[in-house]
Amino acid sequence: MSDLMESRPTTASAVDPSRVVQAIRSVVGDRAALHEPEFAGNEWRYVRDTIDTGWVSSAGSYVDRFEEMLAERIGVARVIATANGTAALHLALVMAGVSPGDEVLTPALTFVATPNAVTYSGAVPHFVDSSEETLGIDPYRLARYLDRIGERVDGQLVNRNTGRPIRAVLPMHTFGHPVDLDPLIEVCERHGIVLVEDAAESIGSYYKGRHTGGIGRIGALSFNGNKTVTTGGGGAVVTDDEELGARAKHVSTQAKVPHRWEYVHDAIGFNYRLPNLNAALGCAQLEQLDGFLTDKRRLAERYAEAFMAIPGIRFFVEPPFARSNYWLNAILLDEPDLAQRDAVLGATNDAGLQTRPVWRLMHRLPMYADAPRDSLVVSEAIEARLVSIPSSARFGR
Ligand SMILES: *Cc1c(COP(=O)(O)O)cnc(C)c1O
């Protein structure tokens, strides 16, 4: 009996949590937070300037400069800086034509802001599975799934189980690792659905040489305090469509019609613009982005090496078609095993090394328990295998 037990693969690949602690320590030292911002550039000078000049709110030169710097980096025609990434996602979905009663395909393995933004737009999130190679939507599984559950009604893809139009797909580039976009774009074209990118985690990440977020019709970024670049709180909508971008900017500022003194609004708009105070911080941060990316890549290389010799666990590396920003580094158990994952989480956090599991899958949260979904076997396996490890850029220096 015990011989039989020992020959089972889960036993053979058992992970020793103390070796995980050792490996992380060998790279980052004795204590480490999961991700900390760094203000070593012009942050203080620019923020002070907004106070000295009185331009702290939504109009101001740092907002324009921040948007220009982002447009250049991402390679898109228009950028609209927003109050946070969730607002950017909401605005992007509305601009993409997502309307009440629609469905939006999105991964179950994501941060809750992704389906929440879908819900704000009046649409219903429809959860699909992820790929082990990218940790994001698996376009091949999605194609087969849509062949099964989709039908064309008056030229529109409709979910034959719910009768609702499937308007858009909202992939998320998990931890900065780009989704395989070419086959996903093919699915979108075949079915006439819009591609909106949740690039909240992927500033500085490229898919086949193109910056994430700017590849779909419209995309959203986040500059929250835990992201690679921070404005305190902030986000951006990005698109290569001039007209769509102009419209998004208009709607983001209460849809106010420009006039010297009249208050006239031609649509139900939002108060979603980024204050100049935050944009000042963002300009200083963007000036340092290339340095952050170099450091984070070096940190990932050190982790990859440190975990090479540890049985039962491996360091997650970017997919072959991508250049990732390695926003959050992750290790994956060979076998899905929540008890082992939790043993690793316990040992590392006890040792002063901040690690985290991946987000509780969206279909397991009470408000999304009844949302339509495909089988999520790969996402569920990833959830039981993945641990995020300390990822601040300075550890790569
Ligand atoms: C951070 C994040 C967001 C939202 O960003 P906020 O700026 O915190 O509103 C959205 N989606 C994902 C995947 C994120 O990681």
Short mmCIF file of C-alpha atoms and ligand atoms in Angstrom, two decimals, residues 82-89 109-115 117 171-175 198-202 220-227 231-236 327 359, ligand 1:
data_model
loop_
_atom_site.label_atom_id
_atom_site.label_comp_id
_atom_site.label_asym_id
_atom_site.label_seq_id
_atom_site.Cartn_x
_atom_site.Cartn_y
_atom_site.Cartn_z
CA THR A 82 -8.05 58.33 -16.30
CA ALA A 83 -8.57 58.35 -12.52
CA ASN A 84 -7.81 54.62 -12.25
CA GLY A 85 -7.54 51.47 -14.33
CA THR A 86 -11.03 50.28 -13.52
CA ALA A 87 -12.49 53.53 -14.89
CA ALA A 88 -10.29 53.13 -17.99
CA LEU A 89 -11.67 49.61 -18.52
CA LEU A 109 -8.38 34.03 -13.94
CA THR A 110 -8.14 37.80 -13.49
CA PHE A 111 -8.48 40.59 -10.95
CA VAL A 112 -12.09 41.41 -10.05
CA ALA A 113 -11.90 44.84 -11.77
CA THR A 114 -12.10 43.09 -15.16
CA PRO A 115 -15.60 41.59 -14.77
CA ALA A 117 -16.04 46.94 -15.48
CA PRO A 171 -8.35 39.37 -22.54
CA MET A 172 -6.04 40.27 -19.66
CA HIS A 173 -2.24 40.07 -19.90
CA THR A 174 -1.65 38.30 -16.60
CA PHE A 175 1.31 39.59 -14.53
CA ASP A 198 -7.09 44.72 -20.22
CA ALA A 199 -3.46 45.81 -20.23
CA ALA A 200 -3.62 47.00 -16.61
CA GLU A 201 -0.57 44.90 -15.69
CA SER A 202 1.40 45.08 -18.91
CA ALA A 220 -6.92 50.00 -20.71
CA LEU A 221 -3.87 50.43 -18.47
CA SER A 222 -3.53 50.91 -14.72
CA PHE A 223 -1.07 53.01 -12.72
CA ASN A 224 -2.14 51.90 -9.27
CA GLY A 225 0.50 51.91 -6.51
CA ASN A 226 1.37 48.24 -7.02
CA LYS A 227 1.87 48.39 -10.78
CA THR A 231 0.56 57.71 -10.50
CA GLY A 232 -0.72 56.92 -6.99
CA GLY A 233 -4.02 55.99 -8.57
CA GLY A 234 -4.54 56.24 -12.29
CA GLY A 235 -5.15 54.57 -15.60
CA ALA A 236 -5.37 55.19 -19.32
CA TRP A 327 5.38 42.79 -13.37
CA TRP A 359 -6.91 35.80 -7.32
C1 LIG B 1 -4.83 46.70 -11.39
C2 LIG B 1 -5.81 46.06 -12.31
C3 LIG B 1 -6.97 46.70 -12.77
C4 LIG B 1 -7.53 47.98 -12.26
O1 LIG B 1 -6.74 48.93 -11.92
P1 LIG B 1 -7.02 50.06 -10.81
O2 LIG B 1 -6.13 51.14 -11.29
O3 LIG B 1 -6.63 49.48 -9.50
O4 LIG B 1 -8.46 50.43 -10.89
C5 LIG B 1 -7.75 46.06 -13.72
N1 LIG B 1 -7.45 44.86 -14.19
C6 LIG B 1 -6.37 44.19 -13.75
C7 LIG B 1 -6.09 42.86 -14.31
C8 LIG B 1 -5.52 44.76 -12.80
O5 LIG B 1 -4.46 44.07 -12.35
#
